[in-house]
């Protein structure tokens, strides 16, 4: 579990942090590949598989040939919906194949699609830290000042609509008219 500095509030409840499954595959030659799964339950499924002693290329091809993720399903909670419990193993094996080829993983997969990835500063009510619209706005202003943030996304639909409106107006005033502002109401 990767806990947040402080949990934040969202429409379905409180979000305390992320739980993931991290896979580390090591070859007999000492190459290490890493993969990540979105469901902590993946670890139990992965550890029950007989992977030891198998050829990494054959295993990767077998997983690729048989890994078909489930159809997307609506979320009603804070969980991240992952495609397949063995996907982190497949990613780790792809990481190894790229290292064997002397390539960055993105190049091994066919090349980078973009060089810049837009990121947003995230805001929400966080118990004990930002509990009012003014608190959240001060946090956003501080992120602009300290880190040059100019794109923001934040949780709404946690409290009454009139307070959401106060929140959005306070954040807009704190970050200025030219900063991007996105709102996330959790379905």
Coordinates of N, CA and C in Angstrom, one line a residue:
X1 N 0.8 -1.2 0.0 CA 0.0 0.0 0.0 C 0.9 1.2 0.0
X2 N 0.5 2.2 -0.8 CA 1.2 3.5 -0.9 C 0.3 4.5 -0.3
X3 N 0.5 4.8 1.0 CA -0.5 5.8 1.6 C -0.2 7.2 1.1
X4 N -1.3 7.9 1.0 CA -1.2 9.3 0.6 C -0.7 10.1 1.9
X5 N -0.2 11.3 1.6 CA 0.2 12.2 2.8 C -1.0 12.4 3.7
X6 N -2.2 12.5 3.1 CA -3.4 12.5 3.9 C -4.5 12.0 3.0
X7 N -5.4 11.2 3.5 CA -6.5 10.7 2.7 C -7.3 11.9 2.1
X8 N -8.0 11.7 1.0 CA -8.9 12.7 0.5 C -10.3 12.2 0.3
X9 N -11.2 13.1 0.3 CA -12.6 12.7 0.2 C -13.1 12.7 -1.2
X10 N -13.9 11.7 -1.6 CA -14.4 11.6 -2.9 C -15.9 11.1 -2.7
X11 N -16.7 11.2 -3.8 CA -18.1 10.9 -3.7 C -18.3 9.5 -3.0
X12 N -17.6 8.4 -3.4 CA -17.9 7.1 -2.8 C -17.4 7.0 -1.4
X13 N -16.5 7.9 -0.9 CA -15.9 7.8 0.4 C -14.6 8.4 0.5
X14 N -13.8 7.9 1.5 CA -12.4 8.4 1.7 C -11.4 7.5 1.0
X15 N -10.5 8.1 0.3 CA -9.5 7.4 -0.4 C -8.1 7.6 0.3
X16 N -7.7 6.5 0.9 CA -6.5 6.6 1.8 C -5.2 6.4 1.1
X17 N -5.2 5.8 -0.1 CA -3.9 5.5 -0.8 C -4.1 4.4 -1.9
X18 N -3.1 4.0 -2.5 CA -3.1 3.1 -3.6 C -2.5 1.7 -3.1
X19 N -3.2 0.7 -3.5 CA -2.6 -0.7 -3.2 C -2.4 -1.3 -4.6
X20 N -1.2 -1.7 -4.8 CA -0.7 -2.3 -6.1 C 0.0 -3.6 -5.9
X21 N 0.2 -4.3 -6.9 CA 1.1 -5.5 -6.9 C 2.2 -5.1 -7.8
X22 N 3.4 -5.2 -7.3 CA 4.6 -4.9 -8.0 C 5.3 -6.3 -8.2
X23 N 5.6 -6.6 -9.5 CA 6.3 -7.8 -9.9 C 7.7 -7.6 -10.3
X24 N 8.6 -8.4 -9.7 CA 10.0 -8.3 -10.1 C 10.4 -9.7 -10.6
X25 N 10.8 -9.8 -11.9 CA 11.2 -11.0 -12.5 C 12.7 -10.9 -12.7
X26 N 13.4 -11.9 -12.2 CA 14.9 -12.0 -12.4 C 15.2 -13.2 -13.2
X27 N 16.0 -13.0 -14.3 CA 16.5 -14.1 -15.1 C 17.7 -14.8 -14.5
X28 N 18.1 -15.9 -15.0 CA 19.3 -16.6 -14.5 C 20.5 -15.8 -14.8
X29 N 20.4 -14.9 -15.8 CA 21.5 -14.0 -16.2 C 21.6 -12.8 -15.3
X30 N 20.6 -12.6 -14.4 CA 20.6 -11.4 -13.5 C 19.8 -10.2 -14.0
X31 N 19.2 -10.3 -15.2 CA 18.4 -9.2 -15.7 C 17.1 -9.1 -14.9
X32 N 16.7 -7.9 -14.6 CA 15.5 -7.7 -13.8 C 14.5 -6.9 -14.6
X33 N 13.3 -7.4 -14.6 CA 12.1 -6.7 -15.2 C 11.1 -6.4 -14.2
X34 N 10.5 -5.3 -14.3 CA 9.4 -4.8 -13.3 C 8.1 -4.7 -14.0
X35 N 7.0 -5.0 -13.3 CA 5.7 -4.8 -13.8 C 4.8 -4.4 -12.6
X36 N 3.7 -3.7 -12.9 CA 2.8 -3.2 -11.9 C 1.4 -3.6 -12.2
X37 N 0.7 -4.1 -11.2 CA -0.8 -4.4 -11.4 C -1.6 -3.5 -10.5
X38 N -2.8 -3.2 -10.9 CA -3.6 -2.3 -10.2 C -4.4 -2.9 -9.0
X39 N -4.4 -4.2 -8.9 CA -5.1 -4.9 -7.8 C -4.2 -5.6 -6.9
X40 N -4.3 -5.3 -5.6 CA -3.4 -6.0 -4.7 C -3.6 -7.5 -4.6
X41 N -4.8 -7.9 -5.0 CA -5.1 -9.4 -5.1 C -4.4 -10.1 -6.1
X42 N -3.8 -9.4 -7.1 CA -3.0 -10.0 -8.2 C -1.8 -10.8 -7.6
X43 N -1.3 -10.3 -6.5 CA -0.1 -11.0 -5.9 C -0.4 -12.4 -5.5
X44 N -1.6 -12.7 -5.0 CA -1.9 -14.0 -4.6 C -2.0 -14.9 -5.8
X45 N -2.6 -14.4 -6.9 CA -2.8 -15.2 -8.1 C -1.4 -15.5 -8.8
X46 N -0.6 -14.4 -8.8 CA 0.7 -14.5 -9.5 C 1.6 -15.5 -8.7
X47 N 1.6 -15.4 -7.4 CA 2.5 -16.3 -6.6 C 2.1 -17.7 -6.7
X48 N 0.9 -18.0 -7.1 CA 0.4 -19.4 -7.2 C 0.8 -20.0 -8.6
X49 N 1.4 -19.2 -9.5 CA 1.7 -19.7 -10.8 C 3.1 -20.3 -10.8
X50 N 3.3 -21.4 -11.6 CA 4.7 -22.0 -11.7 C 5.6 -21.4 -12.7
X51 N 6.1 -20.2 -12.4 CA 6.9 -19.4 -13.4 C 8.4 -19.8 -13.3
X52 N 8.9 -20.3 -12.1 CA 10.3 -20.5 -11.9 C 10.8 -21.5 -12.9
X53 N 11.9 -21.2 -13.6 CA 12.6 -22.1 -14.5 C 12.1 -22.0 -15.9
X54 N 11.2 -21.2 -16.2 CA 10.6 -21.1 -17.6 C 11.4 -20.1 -18.4
X55 N 11.5 -20.2 -19.7 CA 12.1 -19.3 -20.6 C 11.3 -18.0 -20.7
X56 N 11.9 -16.9 -20.5 CA 11.2 -15.6 -20.5 C 10.5 -15.3 -21.8
X57 N 11.1 -15.6 -22.9 CA 10.5 -15.3 -24.2 C 9.3 -16.2 -24.4
X58 N 9.4 -17.5 -24.1 CA 8.3 -18.4 -24.3 C 7.1 -18.0 -23.4
X59 N 7.5 -17.7 -22.1 CA 6.4 -17.3 -21.2 C 5.7 -16.0 -21.6
X60 N 6.5 -15.0 -22.1 CA 5.9 -13.8 -22.5 C 5.0 -14.0 -23.7
X61 N 5.4 -14.8 -24.7 CA 4.5 -15.1 -25.8 C 3.3 -15.9 -25.4
X62 N 3.4 -16.8 -24.4 CA 2.3 -17.5 -24.0 C 1.3 -16.6 -23.3
X63 N 1.8 -15.7 -22.4 CA 0.9 -14.8 -21.8 C 0.2 -13.9 -22.7
X64 N 1.0 -13.4 -23.7 CA 0.4 -12.5 -24.7 C -0.6 -13.2 -25.6
X65 N -0.5 -14.5 -25.8 CA -1.4 -15.2 -26.6 C -2.7 -15.5 -25.9
X66 N -2.6 -15.6 -24.5 CA -3.7 -16.0 -23.8 C -4.3 -14.9 -22.9
X67 N -3.7 -13.8 -22.8 CA -4.1 -12.7 -22.0 C -5.2 -11.8 -22.7
X68 N -6.4 -12.0 -22.4 CA -7.5 -11.2 -22.9 C -8.2 -10.6 -21.7
X69 N -8.1 -9.3 -21.5 CA -8.7 -8.7 -20.3 C -10.2 -8.7 -20.4
X70 N -10.8 -8.6 -19.2 CA -12.2 -8.5 -19.2 C -12.8 -7.2 -19.7
X71 N -14.0 -7.2 -20.1 CA -14.6 -6.0 -20.6 C -14.6 -4.9 -19.4
X72 N -14.5 -3.6 -19.8 CA -14.5 -2.6 -18.7 C -15.8 -2.7 -18.0
X73 N -15.8 -2.4 -16.7 CA -17.0 -2.4 -15.9 C -17.1 -1.1 -15.1
X74 N -18.3 -0.7 -14.8 CA -18.4 0.6 -14.1 C -17.8 0.5 -12.7
X75 N -17.2 1.6 -12.2 CA -16.7 1.6 -10.9 C -17.7 2.3 -9.9
X76 N -17.7 1.8 -8.7 CA -18.6 2.4 -7.7 C -17.8 2.6 -6.4
X77 N -16.4 2.6 -6.6 CA -15.6 2.7 -5.4 C -14.3 3.4 -5.8
X78 N -13.3 3.4 -4.9 CA -12.0 4.1 -5.2 C -11.0 3.1 -5.9
X79 N -11.4 1.9 -6.2 CA -10.4 0.9 -6.7 C -10.1 1.2 -8.2
X80 N -8.9 0.9 -8.5 CA -8.5 1.0 -9.9 C -8.8 -0.4 -10.5
X81 N -9.5 -0.4 -11.7 CA -9.9 -1.7 -12.3 C -8.8 -2.1 -13.2
X82 N -8.1 -3.2 -13.0 CA -7.0 -3.7 -13.8 C -7.6 -4.7 -14.8
X83 N -6.9 -4.9 -15.9 CA -7.3 -5.8 -16.9 C -7.2 -7.3 -16.7
X84 N -6.1 -7.7 -16.2 CA -5.8 -9.1 -16.0 C -4.8 -9.4 -14.9
X85 N -5.0 -10.3 -14.0 CA -4.1 -10.5 -12.9 C -2.6 -10.8 -13.3
X86 N -2.4 -11.4 -14.5 CA -1.1 -11.8 -14.9 C -0.4 -10.7 -15.8
X87 N -1.1 -9.6 -16.0 CA -0.6 -8.5 -16.8 C 0.7 -8.0 -16.2
X88 N 0.9 -7.8 -14.9 CA 2.2 -7.3 -14.4 C 3.3 -8.2 -14.7
X89 N 3.1 -9.5 -14.8 CA 4.1 -10.5 -15.1 C 4.5 -10.3 -16.6
X90 N 3.5 -10.1 -17.4 CA 3.8 -9.8 -18.9 C 4.6 -8.5 -19.0
X91 N 4.2 -7.5 -18.3 CA 5.0 -6.2 -18.4 C 6.4 -6.4 -18.0
X92 N 6.6 -7.2 -16.9 CA 8.0 -7.4 -16.4 C 8.8 -8.2 -17.5
X93 N 8.2 -9.1 -18.1 CA 8.8 -9.9 -19.2 C 9.1 -9.0 -20.4
X94 N 8.3 -8.1 -20.7 CA 8.5 -7.2 -21.8 C 9.7 -6.3 -21.4
X95 N 9.7 -5.8 -20.1 CA 10.8 -5.0 -19.6 C 12.2 -5.8 -19.8
X96 N 12.2 -7.1 -19.5 CA 13.4 -7.9 -19.7 C 13.8 -8.0 -21.2
X97 N 12.8 -8.2 -22.0 CA 13.1 -8.3 -23.5 C 13.7 -7.0 -24.0
X98 N 13.2 -5.9 -23.5 CA 13.7 -4.6 -24.0 C 15.1 -4.4 -23.5
X99 N 15.4 -4.8 -22.2 CA 16.8 -4.7 -21.7 C 17.7 -5.6 -22.5
X100 N 17.3 -6.8 -22.8 CA 18.1 -7.7 -23.6 C 18.4 -7.1 -25.0
X101 N 17.5 -6.4 -25.5 CA 17.7 -5.7 -26.8 C 18.4 -4.4 -26.7
X102 N 18.7 -4.0 -25.5 CA 19.4 -2.7 -25.3 C 18.5 -1.5 -25.6
X103 N 17.2 -1.6 -25.4 CA 16.3 -0.5 -25.8 C 15.5 -0.1 -24.6
X104 N 15.1 1.2 -24.6 CA 14.0 1.6 -23.6 C 12.8 0.8 -23.9
X105 N 12.0 0.5 -22.9 CA 10.8 -0.3 -23.1 C 9.8 0.3 -24.1
X106 N 9.7 1.7 -24.1 CA 8.8 2.3 -25.1 C 9.3 2.1 -26.5
X107 N 10.6 2.0 -26.7 CA 11.1 1.8 -28.1 C 10.8 0.3 -28.5
X108 N 11.0 -0.6 -27.5 CA 10.8 -2.0 -27.8 C 9.4 -2.3 -28.2
X109 N 8.5 -1.5 -27.5 CA 7.0 -1.6 -27.8 C 6.6 -0.9 -29.1
X110 N 7.5 -0.3 -29.8 CA 7.1 0.4 -31.0 C 7.4 1.9 -31.1
X111 N 8.0 2.4 -30.1 CA 8.4 3.8 -30.1 C 7.4 4.7 -29.3
X112 N 8.0 5.8 -28.8 CA 7.3 6.8 -28.0 C 6.2 7.4 -28.9
X113 N 5.0 7.6 -28.3 CA 3.9 8.3 -29.0 C 3.9 9.8 -28.7
X114 N 4.6 10.2 -27.6 CA 4.7 11.6 -27.3 C 5.9 11.7 -26.4
X115 N 6.4 12.9 -26.3 CA 7.6 13.2 -25.5 C 7.1 13.9 -24.2
X116 N 6.0 14.7 -24.3 CA 5.5 15.4 -23.1 C 4.3 14.7 -22.6
X117 N 4.2 14.6 -21.3 CA 3.0 14.1 -20.7 C 2.4 15.1 -19.8
X118 N 1.2 15.6 -20.1 CA 0.6 16.6 -19.2 C 0.2 16.0 -17.9
X119 N 0.5 16.8 -16.8 CA 0.1 16.3 -15.5 C -0.7 17.5 -14.8
X120 N -1.5 17.1 -13.9 CA -2.4 18.1 -13.2 C -2.0 18.0 -11.7
X121 N -2.0 19.2 -11.1 CA -2.0 19.2 -9.7 C -3.4 18.8 -9.2
X122 N -3.4 18.0 -8.2 CA -4.7 17.4 -7.7 C -5.1 18.1 -6.4
X123 N -6.4 18.4 -6.3 CA -6.9 18.9 -5.0 C -8.2 18.3 -4.6
X124 N -8.4 18.2 -3.3 CA -9.6 17.7 -2.7 C -9.6 18.1 -1.3
X125 N -10.8 17.9 -0.7 CA -10.8 18.0 0.8 C -10.0 16.9 1.4
X126 N -9.1 17.3 2.3 CA -8.3 16.3 3.0 C -8.4 16.5 4.5
X127 N -9.1 15.6 5.2 CA -9.3 15.7 6.7 C -8.0 16.1 7.4
X128 N -8.1 17.2 8.2 CA -7.0 17.6 9.0 C -6.1 18.6 8.3
X129 N -6.2 18.7 6.9 CA -5.4 19.6 6.2 C -6.2 20.7 5.4
X130 N -7.0 20.3 4.5 CA -7.9 21.2 3.7 C -9.3 20.8 3.9
X131 N -10.0 21.5 4.8 CA -11.3 21.1 5.1 C -12.4 22.1 4.7
X132 N -12.0 23.3 4.2 CA -12.9 24.3 3.7 C -12.5 24.7 2.3
X133 N -13.4 25.3 1.5 CA -13.0 25.8 0.2 C -11.8 26.8 0.3
X134 N -11.7 27.6 1.3 CA -10.6 28.5 1.4 C -9.3 27.7 1.7
X135 N -9.3 26.7 2.4 CA -8.1 25.8 2.7 C -7.6 25.2 1.4
X136 N -8.6 24.7 0.6 CA -8.2 24.0 -0.7 C -7.6 25.1 -1.6
X137 N -8.2 26.3 -1.7 CA -7.7 27.3 -2.5 C -6.3 27.7 -2.1
X138 N -6.0 27.8 -0.8 CA -4.7 28.2 -0.4 C -3.7 27.1 -0.8
X139 N -4.1 25.8 -0.7 CA -3.2 24.7 -1.2 C -2.9 24.9 -2.6
X140 N -3.9 25.2 -3.5 CA -3.7 25.4 -4.9 C -2.8 26.6 -5.2
X141 N -3.0 27.6 -4.5 CA -2.1 28.8 -4.7 C -0.7 28.5 -4.3
X142 N -0.5 27.7 -3.2 CA 0.8 27.3 -2.8 C 1.5 26.4 -3.9
X143 N 0.7 25.5 -4.5 CA 1.3 24.7 -5.6 C 1.7 25.5 -6.8
X144 N 0.9 26.5 -7.1 CA 1.3 27.4 -8.2 C 2.6 28.1 -7.8
X145 N 2.7 28.6 -6.6 CA 3.9 29.4 -6.2 C 5.1 28.5 -6.1
X146 N 5.0 27.3 -5.4 CA 6.1 26.5 -5.1 C 6.6 25.6 -6.3
X147 N 5.6 25.2 -7.2 CA 5.9 24.3 -8.2 C 5.6 24.7 -9.7
X148 N 5.0 25.9 -9.8 CA 4.7 26.4 -11.1 C 3.5 25.7 -11.7
X149 N 2.7 25.1 -10.9 CA 1.5 24.4 -11.4 C 0.6 25.3 -12.1
X150 N 0.1 24.8 -13.3 CA -0.8 25.7 -14.0 C -2.0 24.8 -14.6
X151 N -2.1 23.6 -14.2 CA -3.2 22.7 -14.6 C -3.7 22.0 -13.3
X152 N -4.9 22.1 -13.0 CA -5.5 21.6 -11.7 C -6.7 20.7 -12.0
X153 N -6.8 19.6 -11.2 CA -8.0 18.8 -11.3 C -8.4 18.5 -9.8
X154 N -9.7 18.6 -9.6 CA -10.1 18.4 -8.2 C -11.4 17.7 -8.0
X155 N -11.6 17.2 -6.8 CA -12.8 16.4 -6.5 C -14.0 17.4 -6.1
X156 N -15.1 17.1 -6.7 CA -16.3 17.8 -6.4 C -17.4 16.7 -6.1
X157 N -18.6 17.1 -5.8 CA -19.7 16.2 -5.5 C -19.5 15.4 -4.2
X158 N -18.6 16.0 -3.3 CA -18.4 15.4 -2.0 C -19.3 16.1 -1.0
X159 N -19.5 17.3 -1.2 CA -20.4 18.1 -0.3 C -21.5 18.7 -1.1
X160 N -22.3 19.5 -0.5 CA -23.5 20.1 -1.2 C -23.1 21.0 -2.4
X161 N -23.9 21.2 -3.3 CA -23.7 21.9 -4.5 C -23.2 23.3 -4.2
X162 N -23.9 24.0 -3.3 CA -23.5 25.4 -3.0 C -22.0 25.5 -2.5
X163 N -21.6 24.5 -1.7 CA -20.2 24.5 -1.3 C -19.3 24.1 -2.4
X164 N -19.7 23.2 -3.3 CA -18.9 22.9 -4.5 C -18.7 24.2 -5.3
X165 N -19.7 25.0 -5.5 CA -19.6 26.3 -6.2 C -18.6 27.2 -5.5
X166 N -18.7 27.3 -4.2 CA -17.7 28.1 -3.4 C -16.3 27.6 -3.6
X167 N -16.2 26.3 -3.6 CA -14.8 25.7 -3.8 C -14.3 26.0 -5.1
X168 N -15.0 25.8 -6.2 CA -14.5 26.1 -7.5 C -14.2 27.6 -7.7
X169 N -15.1 28.5 -7.2 CA -14.8 29.9 -7.3 C -13.5 30.3 -6.5
X170 N -13.3 29.7 -5.4 CA -12.1 30.0 -4.6 C -10.9 29.5 -5.2
X171 N -10.9 28.3 -5.8 CA -9.8 27.7 -6.5 C -9.4 28.6 -7.7
X172 N -10.5 28.9 -8.5 CA -10.2 29.7 -9.7 C -9.6 31.0 -9.3
X173 N -10.0 31.7 -8.3 CA -9.4 32.9 -7.8 C -8.0 32.7 -7.4
X174 N -7.7 31.6 -6.8 CA -6.3 31.3 -6.3 C -5.4 31.0 -7.4
X175 N -5.8 30.3 -8.5 CA -4.9 29.9 -9.5 C -4.9 30.8 -10.7
X176 N -5.8 31.8 -10.8 CA -5.9 32.7 -11.8 C -6.7 32.3 -13.0
X177 N -7.0 33.2 -13.9 CA -7.9 32.9 -15.0 C -7.3 32.0 -16.1
X178 N -6.0 32.0 -16.3 CA -5.4 31.2 -17.4 C -5.0 29.8 -17.1
X179 N -5.0 29.4 -15.8 CA -4.7 28.0 -15.4 C -5.9 27.1 -15.8
X180 N -5.6 25.9 -16.3 CA -6.6 24.9 -16.6 C -7.2 24.4 -15.3
X181 N -8.5 24.2 -15.3 CA -9.2 23.8 -14.1 C -10.2 22.7 -14.5
X182 N -10.0 21.5 -14.0 CA -10.9 20.3 -14.3 C -11.5 19.9 -13.1
X183 N -12.8 19.4 -13.2 CA -13.5 18.9 -12.0 C -13.9 17.5 -12.2
X184 N -13.7 16.7 -11.1 CA -14.0 15.3 -11.1 C -15.0 14.9 -10.1
X185 N -16.2 14.5 -10.6 CA -17.4 14.3 -9.7 C -17.6 12.8 -9.4
X186 N -16.7 11.9 -9.8 CA -16.8 10.5 -9.5 C -18.2 10.0 -10.0
X187 N -18.4 9.9 -11.2 CA -19.6 9.3 -11.8 C -20.8 10.2 -11.5

